[in-house]
Short mmCIF file of C-alpha atoms in Angstrom, two decimals:
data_model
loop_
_atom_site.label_atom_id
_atom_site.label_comp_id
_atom_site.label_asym_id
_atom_site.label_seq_id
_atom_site.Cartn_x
_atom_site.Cartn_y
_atom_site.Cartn_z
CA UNK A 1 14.53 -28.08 24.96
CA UNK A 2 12.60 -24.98 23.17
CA UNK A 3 13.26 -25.01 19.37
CA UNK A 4 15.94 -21.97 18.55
CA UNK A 5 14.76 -19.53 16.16
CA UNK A 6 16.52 -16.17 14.82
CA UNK A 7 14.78 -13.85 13.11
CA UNK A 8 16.71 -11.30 10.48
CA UNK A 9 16.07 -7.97 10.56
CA UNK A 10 14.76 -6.05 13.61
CA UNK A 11 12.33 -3.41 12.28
CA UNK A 12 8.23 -4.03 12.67
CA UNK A 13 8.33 -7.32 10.80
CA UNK A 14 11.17 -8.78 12.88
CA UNK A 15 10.56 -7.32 16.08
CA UNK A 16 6.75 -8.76 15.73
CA UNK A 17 8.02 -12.03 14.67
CA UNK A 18 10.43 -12.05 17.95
CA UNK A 19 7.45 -11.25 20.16
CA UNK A 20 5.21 -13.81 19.04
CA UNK A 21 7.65 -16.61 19.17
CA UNK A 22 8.76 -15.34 22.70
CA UNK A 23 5.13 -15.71 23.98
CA UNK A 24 4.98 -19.32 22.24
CA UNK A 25 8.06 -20.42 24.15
CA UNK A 26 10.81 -20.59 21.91
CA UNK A 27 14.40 -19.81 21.87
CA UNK A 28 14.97 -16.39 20.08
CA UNK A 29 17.97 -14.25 18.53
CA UNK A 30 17.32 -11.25 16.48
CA UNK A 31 20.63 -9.84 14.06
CA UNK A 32 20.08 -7.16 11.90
CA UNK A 33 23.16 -6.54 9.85
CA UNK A 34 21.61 -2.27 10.04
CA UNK A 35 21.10 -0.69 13.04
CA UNK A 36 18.10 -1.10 15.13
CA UNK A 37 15.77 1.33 15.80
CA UNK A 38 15.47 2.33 19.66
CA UNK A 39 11.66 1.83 19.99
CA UNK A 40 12.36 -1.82 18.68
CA UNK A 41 15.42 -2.48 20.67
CA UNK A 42 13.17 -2.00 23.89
CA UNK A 43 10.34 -4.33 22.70
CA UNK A 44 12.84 -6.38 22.96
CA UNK A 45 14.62 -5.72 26.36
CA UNK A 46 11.57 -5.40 27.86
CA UNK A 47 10.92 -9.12 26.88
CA UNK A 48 14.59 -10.37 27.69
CA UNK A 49 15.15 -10.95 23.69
CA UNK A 50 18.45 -11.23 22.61
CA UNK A 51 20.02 -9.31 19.54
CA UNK A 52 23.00 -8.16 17.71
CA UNK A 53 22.97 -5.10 14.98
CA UNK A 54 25.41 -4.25 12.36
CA UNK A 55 26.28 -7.86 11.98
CA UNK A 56 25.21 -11.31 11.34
CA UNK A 57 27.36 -13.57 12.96
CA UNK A 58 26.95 -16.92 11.34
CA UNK A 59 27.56 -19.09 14.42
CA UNK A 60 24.41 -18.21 15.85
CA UNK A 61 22.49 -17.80 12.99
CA UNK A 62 22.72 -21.22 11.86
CA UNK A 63 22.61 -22.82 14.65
CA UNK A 64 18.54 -22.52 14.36
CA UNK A 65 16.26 -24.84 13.75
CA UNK A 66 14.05 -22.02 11.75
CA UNK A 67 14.74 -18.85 10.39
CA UNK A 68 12.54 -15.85 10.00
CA UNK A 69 13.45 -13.11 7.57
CA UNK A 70 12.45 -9.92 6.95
CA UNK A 71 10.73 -9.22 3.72
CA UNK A 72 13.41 -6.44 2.88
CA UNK A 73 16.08 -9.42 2.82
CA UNK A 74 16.61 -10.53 -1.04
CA UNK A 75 17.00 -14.74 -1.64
CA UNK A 76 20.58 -13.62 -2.40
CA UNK A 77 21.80 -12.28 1.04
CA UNK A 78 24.83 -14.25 1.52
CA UNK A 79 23.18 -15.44 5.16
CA UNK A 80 20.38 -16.78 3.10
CA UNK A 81 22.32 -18.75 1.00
CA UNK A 82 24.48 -20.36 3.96
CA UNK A 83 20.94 -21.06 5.94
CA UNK A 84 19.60 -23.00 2.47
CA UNK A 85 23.13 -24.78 2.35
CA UNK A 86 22.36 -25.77 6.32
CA UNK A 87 18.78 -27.14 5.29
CA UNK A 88 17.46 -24.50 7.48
CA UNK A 89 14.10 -23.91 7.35
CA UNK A 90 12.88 -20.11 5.88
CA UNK A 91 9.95 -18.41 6.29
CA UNK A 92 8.47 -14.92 6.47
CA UNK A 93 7.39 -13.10 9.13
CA UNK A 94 3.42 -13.33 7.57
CA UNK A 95 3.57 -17.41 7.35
CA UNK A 96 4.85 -17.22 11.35
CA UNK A 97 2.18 -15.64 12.30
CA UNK A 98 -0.24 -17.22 10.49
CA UNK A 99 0.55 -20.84 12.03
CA UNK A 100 -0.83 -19.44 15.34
CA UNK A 101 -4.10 -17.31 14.10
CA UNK A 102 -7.25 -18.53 15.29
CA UNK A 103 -8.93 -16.15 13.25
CA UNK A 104 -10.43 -15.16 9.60
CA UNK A 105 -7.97 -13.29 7.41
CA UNK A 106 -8.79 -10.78 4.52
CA UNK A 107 -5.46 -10.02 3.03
CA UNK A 108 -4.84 -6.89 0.48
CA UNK A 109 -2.27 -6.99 -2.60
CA UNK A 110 -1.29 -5.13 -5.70
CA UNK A 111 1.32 -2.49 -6.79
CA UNK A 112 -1.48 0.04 -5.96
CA UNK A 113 -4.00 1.03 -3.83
CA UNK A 114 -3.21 -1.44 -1.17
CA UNK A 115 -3.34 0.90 1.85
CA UNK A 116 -6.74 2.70 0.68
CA UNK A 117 -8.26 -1.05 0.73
CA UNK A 118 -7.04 -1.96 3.40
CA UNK A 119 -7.87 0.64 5.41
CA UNK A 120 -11.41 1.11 4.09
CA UNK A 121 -11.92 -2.61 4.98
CA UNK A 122 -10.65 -2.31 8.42
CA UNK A 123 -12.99 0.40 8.99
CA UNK A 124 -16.27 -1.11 7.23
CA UNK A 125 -15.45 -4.05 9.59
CA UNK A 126 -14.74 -2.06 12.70
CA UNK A 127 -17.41 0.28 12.17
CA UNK A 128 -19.73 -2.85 11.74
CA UNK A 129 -18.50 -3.89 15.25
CA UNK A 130 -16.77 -6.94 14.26
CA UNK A 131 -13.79 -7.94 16.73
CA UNK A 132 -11.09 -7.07 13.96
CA UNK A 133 -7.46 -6.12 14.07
CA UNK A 134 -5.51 -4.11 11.53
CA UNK A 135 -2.16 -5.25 10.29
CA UNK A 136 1.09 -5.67 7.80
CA UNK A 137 2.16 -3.07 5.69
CA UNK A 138 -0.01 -0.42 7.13
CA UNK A 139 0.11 -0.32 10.84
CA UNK A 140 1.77 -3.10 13.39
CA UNK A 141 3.37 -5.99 12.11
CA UNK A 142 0.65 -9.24 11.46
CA UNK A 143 2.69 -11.30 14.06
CA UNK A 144 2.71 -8.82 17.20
CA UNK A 145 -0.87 -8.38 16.43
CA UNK A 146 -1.17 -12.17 16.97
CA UNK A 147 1.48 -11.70 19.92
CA UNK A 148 -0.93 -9.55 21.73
CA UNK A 149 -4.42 -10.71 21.61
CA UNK A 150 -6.90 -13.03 19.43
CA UNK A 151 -9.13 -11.82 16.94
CA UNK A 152 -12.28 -13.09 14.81
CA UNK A 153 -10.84 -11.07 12.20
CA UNK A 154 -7.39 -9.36 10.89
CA UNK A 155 -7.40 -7.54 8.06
CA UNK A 156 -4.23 -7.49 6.66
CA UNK A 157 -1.76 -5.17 3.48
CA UNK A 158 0.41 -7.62 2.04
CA UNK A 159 3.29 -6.62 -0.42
CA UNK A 160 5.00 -8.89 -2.93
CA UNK A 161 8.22 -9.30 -0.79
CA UNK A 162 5.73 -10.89 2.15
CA UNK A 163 4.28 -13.54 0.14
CA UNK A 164 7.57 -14.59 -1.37
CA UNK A 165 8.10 -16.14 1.99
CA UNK A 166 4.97 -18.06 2.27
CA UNK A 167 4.17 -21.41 2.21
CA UNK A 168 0.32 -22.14 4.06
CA UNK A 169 -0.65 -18.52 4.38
CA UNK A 170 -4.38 -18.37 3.51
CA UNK A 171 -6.49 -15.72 3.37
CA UNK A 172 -10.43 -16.88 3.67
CA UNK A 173 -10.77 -13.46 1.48
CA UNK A 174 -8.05 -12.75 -0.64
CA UNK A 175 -7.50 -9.09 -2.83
CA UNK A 176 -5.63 -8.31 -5.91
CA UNK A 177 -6.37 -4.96 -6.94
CA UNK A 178 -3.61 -4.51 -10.27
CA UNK A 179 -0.53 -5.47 -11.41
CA UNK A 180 2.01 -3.05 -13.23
CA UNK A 181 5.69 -3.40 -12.74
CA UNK A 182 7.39 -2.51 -9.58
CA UNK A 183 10.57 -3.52 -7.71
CA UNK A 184 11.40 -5.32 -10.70
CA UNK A 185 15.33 -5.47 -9.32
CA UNK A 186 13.84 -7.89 -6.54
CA UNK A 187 12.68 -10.51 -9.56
CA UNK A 188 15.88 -10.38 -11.64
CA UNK A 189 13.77 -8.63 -14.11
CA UNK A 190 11.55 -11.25 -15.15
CA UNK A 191 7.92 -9.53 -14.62
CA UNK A 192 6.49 -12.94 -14.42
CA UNK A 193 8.64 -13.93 -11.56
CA UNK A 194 6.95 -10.74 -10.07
CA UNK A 195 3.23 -11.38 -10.99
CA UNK A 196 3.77 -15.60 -9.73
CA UNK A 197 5.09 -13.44 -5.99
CA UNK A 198 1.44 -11.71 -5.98
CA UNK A 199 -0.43 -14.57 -7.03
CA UNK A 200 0.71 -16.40 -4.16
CA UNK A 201 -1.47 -14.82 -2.29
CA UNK A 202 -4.35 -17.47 -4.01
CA UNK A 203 -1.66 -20.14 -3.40
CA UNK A 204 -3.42 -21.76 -0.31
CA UNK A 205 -7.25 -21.03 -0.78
CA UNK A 206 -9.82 -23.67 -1.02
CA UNK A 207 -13.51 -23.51 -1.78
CA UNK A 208 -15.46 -21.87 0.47
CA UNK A 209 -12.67 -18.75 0.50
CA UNK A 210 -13.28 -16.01 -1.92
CA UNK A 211 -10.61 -14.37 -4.69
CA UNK A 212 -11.59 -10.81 -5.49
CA UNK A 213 -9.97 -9.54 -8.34
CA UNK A 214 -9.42 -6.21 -10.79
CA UNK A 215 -10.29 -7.85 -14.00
CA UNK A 216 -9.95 -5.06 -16.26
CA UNK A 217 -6.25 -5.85 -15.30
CA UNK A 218 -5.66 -7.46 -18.43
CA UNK A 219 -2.43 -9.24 -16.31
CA UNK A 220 -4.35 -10.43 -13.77
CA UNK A 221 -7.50 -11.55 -16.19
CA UNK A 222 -4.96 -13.75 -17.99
CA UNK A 223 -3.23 -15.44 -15.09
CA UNK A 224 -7.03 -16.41 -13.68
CA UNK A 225 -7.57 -18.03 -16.37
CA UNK A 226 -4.20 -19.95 -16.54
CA UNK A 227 -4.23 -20.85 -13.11
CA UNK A 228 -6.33 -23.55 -10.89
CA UNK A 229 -7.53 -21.50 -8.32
CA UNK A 230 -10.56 -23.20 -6.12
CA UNK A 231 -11.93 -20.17 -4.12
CA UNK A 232 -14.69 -18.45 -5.23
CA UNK A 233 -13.94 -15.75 -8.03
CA UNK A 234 -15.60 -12.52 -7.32
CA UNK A 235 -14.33 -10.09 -10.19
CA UNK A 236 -14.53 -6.00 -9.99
CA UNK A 237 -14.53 -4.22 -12.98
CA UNK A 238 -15.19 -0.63 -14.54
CA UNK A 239 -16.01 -1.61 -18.04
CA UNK A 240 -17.42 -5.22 -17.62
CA UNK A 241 -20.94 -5.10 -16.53
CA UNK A 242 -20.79 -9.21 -16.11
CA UNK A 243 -18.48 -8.61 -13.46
CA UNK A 244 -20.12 -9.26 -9.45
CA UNK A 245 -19.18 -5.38 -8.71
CA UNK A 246 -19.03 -2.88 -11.57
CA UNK A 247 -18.89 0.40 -12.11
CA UNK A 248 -22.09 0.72 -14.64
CA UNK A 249 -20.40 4.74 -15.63
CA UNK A 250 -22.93 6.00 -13.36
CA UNK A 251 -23.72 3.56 -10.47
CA UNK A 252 -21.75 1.05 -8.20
CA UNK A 253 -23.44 -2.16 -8.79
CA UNK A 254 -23.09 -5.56 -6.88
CA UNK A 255 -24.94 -8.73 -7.71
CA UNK A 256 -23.09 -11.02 -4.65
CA UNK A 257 -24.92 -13.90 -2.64
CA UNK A 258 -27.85 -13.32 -5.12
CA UNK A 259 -28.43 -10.06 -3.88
CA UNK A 260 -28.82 -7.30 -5.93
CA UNK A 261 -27.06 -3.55 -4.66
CA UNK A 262 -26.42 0.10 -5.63
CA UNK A 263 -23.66 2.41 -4.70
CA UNK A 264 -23.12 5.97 -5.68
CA UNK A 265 -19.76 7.28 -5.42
CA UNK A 266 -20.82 10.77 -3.85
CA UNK A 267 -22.11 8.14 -0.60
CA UNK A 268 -18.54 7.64 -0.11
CA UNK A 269 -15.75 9.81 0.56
CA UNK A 270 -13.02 8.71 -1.91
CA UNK A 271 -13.01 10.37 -5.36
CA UNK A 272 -11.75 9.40 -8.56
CA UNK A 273 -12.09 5.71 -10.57
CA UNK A 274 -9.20 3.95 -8.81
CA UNK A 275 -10.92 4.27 -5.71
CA UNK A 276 -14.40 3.26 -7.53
CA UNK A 277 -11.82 0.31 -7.66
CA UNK A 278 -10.89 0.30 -4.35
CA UNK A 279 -14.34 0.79 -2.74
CA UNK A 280 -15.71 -2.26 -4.90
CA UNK A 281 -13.32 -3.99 -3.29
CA UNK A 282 -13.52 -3.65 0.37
CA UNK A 283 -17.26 -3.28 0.18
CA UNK A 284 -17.56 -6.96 -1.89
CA UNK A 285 -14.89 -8.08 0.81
CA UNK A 286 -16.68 -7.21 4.01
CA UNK A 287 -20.49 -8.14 2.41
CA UNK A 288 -18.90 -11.55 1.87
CA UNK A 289 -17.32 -11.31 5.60
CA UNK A 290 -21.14 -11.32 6.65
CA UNK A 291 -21.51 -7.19 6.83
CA UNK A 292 -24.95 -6.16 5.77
CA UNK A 293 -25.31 -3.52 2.71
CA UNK A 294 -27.33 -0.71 5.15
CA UNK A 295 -24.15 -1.17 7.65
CA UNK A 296 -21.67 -0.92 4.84
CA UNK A 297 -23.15 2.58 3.54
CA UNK A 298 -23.07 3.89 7.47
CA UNK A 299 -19.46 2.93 7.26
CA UNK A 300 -18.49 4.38 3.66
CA UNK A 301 -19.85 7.52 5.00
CA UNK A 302 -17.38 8.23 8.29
CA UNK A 303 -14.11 6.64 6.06
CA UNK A 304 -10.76 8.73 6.13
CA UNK A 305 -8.22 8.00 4.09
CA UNK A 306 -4.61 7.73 4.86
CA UNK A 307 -2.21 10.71 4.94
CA UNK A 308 -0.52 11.06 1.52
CA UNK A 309 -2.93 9.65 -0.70
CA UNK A 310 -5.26 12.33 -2.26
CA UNK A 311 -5.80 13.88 1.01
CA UNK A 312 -7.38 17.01 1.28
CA UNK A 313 -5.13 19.67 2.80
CA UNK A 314 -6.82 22.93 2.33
CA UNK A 315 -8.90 25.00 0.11
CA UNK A 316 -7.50 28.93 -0.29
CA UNK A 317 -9.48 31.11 -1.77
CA UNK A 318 -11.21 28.39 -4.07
CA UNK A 319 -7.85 27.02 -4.81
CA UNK A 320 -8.14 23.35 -3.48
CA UNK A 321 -4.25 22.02 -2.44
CA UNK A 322 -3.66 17.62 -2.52
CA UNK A 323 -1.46 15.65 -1.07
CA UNK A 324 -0.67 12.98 -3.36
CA UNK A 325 2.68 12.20 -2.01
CA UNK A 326 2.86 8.49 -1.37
CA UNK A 327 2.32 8.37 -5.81
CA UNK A 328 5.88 7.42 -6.29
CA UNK A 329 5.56 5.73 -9.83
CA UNK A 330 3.70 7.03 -12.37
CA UNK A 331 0.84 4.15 -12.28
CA UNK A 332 0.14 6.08 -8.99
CA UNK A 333 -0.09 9.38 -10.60
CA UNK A 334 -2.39 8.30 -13.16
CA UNK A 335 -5.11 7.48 -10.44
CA UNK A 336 -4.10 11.46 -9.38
CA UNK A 337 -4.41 13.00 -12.15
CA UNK A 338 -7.81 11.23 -13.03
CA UNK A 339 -9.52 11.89 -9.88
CA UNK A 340 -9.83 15.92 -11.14
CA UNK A 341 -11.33 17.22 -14.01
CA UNK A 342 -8.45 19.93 -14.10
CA UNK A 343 -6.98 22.96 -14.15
CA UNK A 344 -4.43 21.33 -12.57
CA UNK A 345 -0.75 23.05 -11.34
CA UNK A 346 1.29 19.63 -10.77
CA UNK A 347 3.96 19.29 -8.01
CA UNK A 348 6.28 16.54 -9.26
CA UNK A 349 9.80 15.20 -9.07
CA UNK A 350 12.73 13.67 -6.56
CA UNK A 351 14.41 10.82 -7.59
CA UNK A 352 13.15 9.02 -10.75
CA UNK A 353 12.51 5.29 -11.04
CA UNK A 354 12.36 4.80 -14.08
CA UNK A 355 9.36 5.97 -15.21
CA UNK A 356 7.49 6.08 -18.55
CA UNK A 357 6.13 9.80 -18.62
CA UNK A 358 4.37 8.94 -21.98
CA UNK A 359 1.66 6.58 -20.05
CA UNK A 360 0.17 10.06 -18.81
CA UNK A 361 1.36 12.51 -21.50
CA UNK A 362 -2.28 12.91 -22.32
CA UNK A 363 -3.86 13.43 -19.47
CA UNK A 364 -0.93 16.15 -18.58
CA UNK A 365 -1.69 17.75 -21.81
CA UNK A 366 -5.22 18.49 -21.09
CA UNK A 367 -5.38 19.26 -17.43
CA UNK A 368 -1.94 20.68 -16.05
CA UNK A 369 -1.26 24.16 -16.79
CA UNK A 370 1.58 24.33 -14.74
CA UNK A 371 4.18 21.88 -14.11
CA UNK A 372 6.53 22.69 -11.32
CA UNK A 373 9.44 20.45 -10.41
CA UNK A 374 10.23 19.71 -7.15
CA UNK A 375 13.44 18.15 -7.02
CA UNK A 376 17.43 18.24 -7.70
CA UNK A 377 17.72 16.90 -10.89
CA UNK A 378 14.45 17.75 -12.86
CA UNK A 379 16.22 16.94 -16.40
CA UNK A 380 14.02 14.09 -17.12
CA UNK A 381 10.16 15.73 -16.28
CA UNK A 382 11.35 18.66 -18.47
CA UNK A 383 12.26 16.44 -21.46
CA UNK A 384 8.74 14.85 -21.34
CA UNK A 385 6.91 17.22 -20.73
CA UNK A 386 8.26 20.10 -22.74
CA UNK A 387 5.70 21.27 -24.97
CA UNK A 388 3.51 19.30 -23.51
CA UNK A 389 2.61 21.87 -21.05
CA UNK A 390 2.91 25.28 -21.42
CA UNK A 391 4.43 26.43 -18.17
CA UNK A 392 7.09 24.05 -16.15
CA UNK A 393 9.24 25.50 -13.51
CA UNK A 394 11.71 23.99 -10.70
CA UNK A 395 12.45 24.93 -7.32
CA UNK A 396 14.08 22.39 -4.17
CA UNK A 397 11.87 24.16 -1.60
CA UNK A 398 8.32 22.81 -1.02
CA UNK A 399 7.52 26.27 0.84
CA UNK A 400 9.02 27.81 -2.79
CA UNK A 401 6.43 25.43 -4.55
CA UNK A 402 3.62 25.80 -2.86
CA UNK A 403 3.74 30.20 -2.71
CA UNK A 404 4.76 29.23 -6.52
CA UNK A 405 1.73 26.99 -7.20
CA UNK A 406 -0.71 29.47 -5.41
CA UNK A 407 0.52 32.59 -7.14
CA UNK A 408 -0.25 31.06 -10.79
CA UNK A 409 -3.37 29.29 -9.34
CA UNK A 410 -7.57 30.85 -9.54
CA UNK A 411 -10.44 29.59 -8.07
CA UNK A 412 -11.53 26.03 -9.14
CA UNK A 413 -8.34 24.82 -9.91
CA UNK A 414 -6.48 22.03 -7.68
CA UNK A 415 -2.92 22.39 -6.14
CA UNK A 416 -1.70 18.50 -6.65
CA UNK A 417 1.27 16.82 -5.18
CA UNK A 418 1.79 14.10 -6.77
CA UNK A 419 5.49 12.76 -7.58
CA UNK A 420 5.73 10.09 -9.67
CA UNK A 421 8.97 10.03 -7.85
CA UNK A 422 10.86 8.54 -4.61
CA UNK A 423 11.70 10.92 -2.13
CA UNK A 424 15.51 10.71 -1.08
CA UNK A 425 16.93 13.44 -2.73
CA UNK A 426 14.99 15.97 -0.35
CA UNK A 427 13.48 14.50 2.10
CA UNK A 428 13.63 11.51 4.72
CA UNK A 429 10.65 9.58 2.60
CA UNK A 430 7.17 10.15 1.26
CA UNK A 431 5.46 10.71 4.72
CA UNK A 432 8.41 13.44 4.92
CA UNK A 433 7.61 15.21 1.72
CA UNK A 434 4.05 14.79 2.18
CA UNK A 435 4.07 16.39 6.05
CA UNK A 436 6.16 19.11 4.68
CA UNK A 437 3.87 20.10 1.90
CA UNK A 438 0.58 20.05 4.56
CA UNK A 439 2.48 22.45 6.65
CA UNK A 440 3.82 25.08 3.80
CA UNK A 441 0.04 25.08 2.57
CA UNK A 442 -1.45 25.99 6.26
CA UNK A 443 0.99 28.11 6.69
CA UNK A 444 0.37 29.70 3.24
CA UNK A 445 -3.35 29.70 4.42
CA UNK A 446 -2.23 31.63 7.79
CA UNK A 447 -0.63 34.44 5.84
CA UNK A 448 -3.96 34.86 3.31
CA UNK A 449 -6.17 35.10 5.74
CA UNK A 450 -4.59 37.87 7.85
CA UNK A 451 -3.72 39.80 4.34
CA UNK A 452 -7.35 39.41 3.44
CA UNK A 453 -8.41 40.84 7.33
#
């Protein structure tokens, strides 16, 4: 008799997690106590996958012999608690997957800059023509990755609510690019309850892996040294110039394997210091992964970022407009703000999460000119930054803010989106706000050009 497993929640992680442990031959139930969204529902038709939605019904949840949540599911769901009173075993969908990977993994954490890492890895590596697959928070789900095909390599985004749920997950590379406080609800408040969830990711490693780490991060720096951790420390750092990759103020330098290398930041195409950050990163992770240095530069060279992270969306008559919309806290913003020397007119606002305005108070007070608010309730950006700069203004229309932003804008400055807020009050989510600002600024760029024929 196949061994019964239900997996809760049926979005990417759950539906992934269904489909691999369909192709391994066991008994599966998915119940998602939300709705299911129809492109999952038929991954799992199509594979004869039983399911319920808007319900768990207890009977058939514990009746399992394991149980695979979703990271979205808190340790104090109700259905968790009866499955730890059963003895049920409860993993993640990231430690399921794992126990069937034949491969290498290079897995990418921290509150920010995950995405740009990972992505920049996965192409370094794919652009190297390594036999690599991209997965977890950016992209498919680790497991139906694993469900599909092998690989030599996966290259993986893991957030803080993934690792909770590991037990053997082990990365032969492991990233932790910063930690600042974030979804501090999840750990009861306790920000060491939420740094021990990120440093699981070193949990597993033995020697021979590698542990590359921000260690400027004063957090991070202090928990290395508290901790027993056997893989091979590589640390990245802008104003340590012991560290194996530095940032020198001028030059990229790595001293890994013995070898000696340079990097400007103009050979890449991601600007500011967090992403001198993130391209020490990736580029110390895939030289370690057995990419040579000459390859790596190729790669740097043909790298896009992500939508919604500093992206480029147009320049209008030497006006340059950003899309920084995915910088929902203000540790994001910072990176923002500091990847232009300024005049800056800042598009912020939407739903506030708490954020403490004064950890950028200066660097608003010498670049923004214009502040304009793009949200319903704007009361708290105009309390801290009143005074600060000289012009703020609020509108609920990102066509409204972007005409706005152009009218009070010259040559050389820089049009930047960049919240420091969730998304909800106006729009669906970030990718929401973000695609609506791109098409108000071509639009915008439409209308110039035909007034300036």
């Amino acid at each position: 008799m196949s061994k019964r497993v239900v997996i809760l929640g049926g979005g990417e992680s759950g539906t992934g997690a269904a489909l691999l442990a369909k192709v391994k031959g066991f008994d599966v139930f998915v119940s998602d106590l939300k709705a299911i969204k129809e492109n999952y529902k038929q991954d799992l038709i199509s594979e004869n996958i039983p399911f319920e939605e808007g319900q768990h019904s207890l009977d058939k949840i514990l009746d399992a012999s394991l149980i695979i949540k979703s990271p979205g599911i808190p340790d104090k769901a109700e259905v968790i608690k009866k499955a730890k009173e059963n003895k049920i075993e409860i993993i993640d969908e990231l430690e399921f997957a794992y126990r069937f990977i034949k491969g290498k993994i290079i897995a990418i954490t921290g509150t920010n800059g995950k995405t740009t890492t990972t992505l920049l890895t996965y192409h370094l590596m794919k652009s190297a023509g390594l036999n690599v697959a991209l997965a977890g928070n950016v992209g498919e789900s680790l497991a139906r990755k694993v469900a599909k095909e092998n690989h030599d390599w996966y290259v993986v985004e893991v957030s803080s609510f993934q690792l909770d749920g590991t037990k053997n997950f082990r990365p032969h590379i492991g990233i932790l690019l910063n930690i600042t406080p974030d979804h501090l609800d999840r750990y009861e408040y306790q920000m060491q309850n939420y740094i021990d969830s990120k440093f699981r990711l070193t949990q597993s490693m033995k020697g021979g892996d590698y542990f590359i780490y921000f260690s400027d991060d004063k957090i991070i720096e202090t928990e290395v040294f508290k901790r027993e951790i056997p893989a091979e420390k590589i640390r990245v750092a802008l104003n340590n110039n012991k560290a194996e990759a530095h940032f020198d103020g001028r030059i990229m330098v790595f001293e890994l394997d013995h070898q000696l290398f340079n990097l400007y930041q103009h050979e890449t195409t991601l600007k500011g210091p967090h992403n001198l950050i993130n391209t020490m990163s990736a580029v110390a992770a895939v030289y370690t992964a057995g990419v040579s240095m000459d390859t790596i530069r190729v790669g740097l060279k043909t790298f896009k970022n992500a939508p919604h992270r500093l992206e480029s969306v147009a320049t209008i008559n030497g006006v340059e407009f950003v899309n920084d919309s995915k910088a929902t806290n203000v540790d994001s913003v910072v990176y923002g703000l500091g990847s232009y020397q300024g005049p800056l007119v800042w598009i912020a606002g939407g739903i506030d999460k708490g954020n403490d305005y004064k950890l950028i108070e200066e660097q608003v007070r010498k670049k923004v000119k214009v502040l304009i608010c793009l949200g319903k309730d704007n009361s708290k950006l105009f309390d801290a930054f009143d005074g600060v700069v000289k012009v703020i203004c609020e509108t609920q229309s990102v066509v409204e803010a972007v005409n706005l932003a152009f009218k009070v804008s010259r040559a050389g400055d820089v049009v930047l989106l960049s919240p420091a807020c969730a998304s909800f009050d106006l729009f669906k989510n970030y990718e929401d706000r973000g695609d609506q600002f791109r098409s108000a600024v071509l639009e915008l760029k439409k209308e110039v050009k035909l007034v300036d024929q």
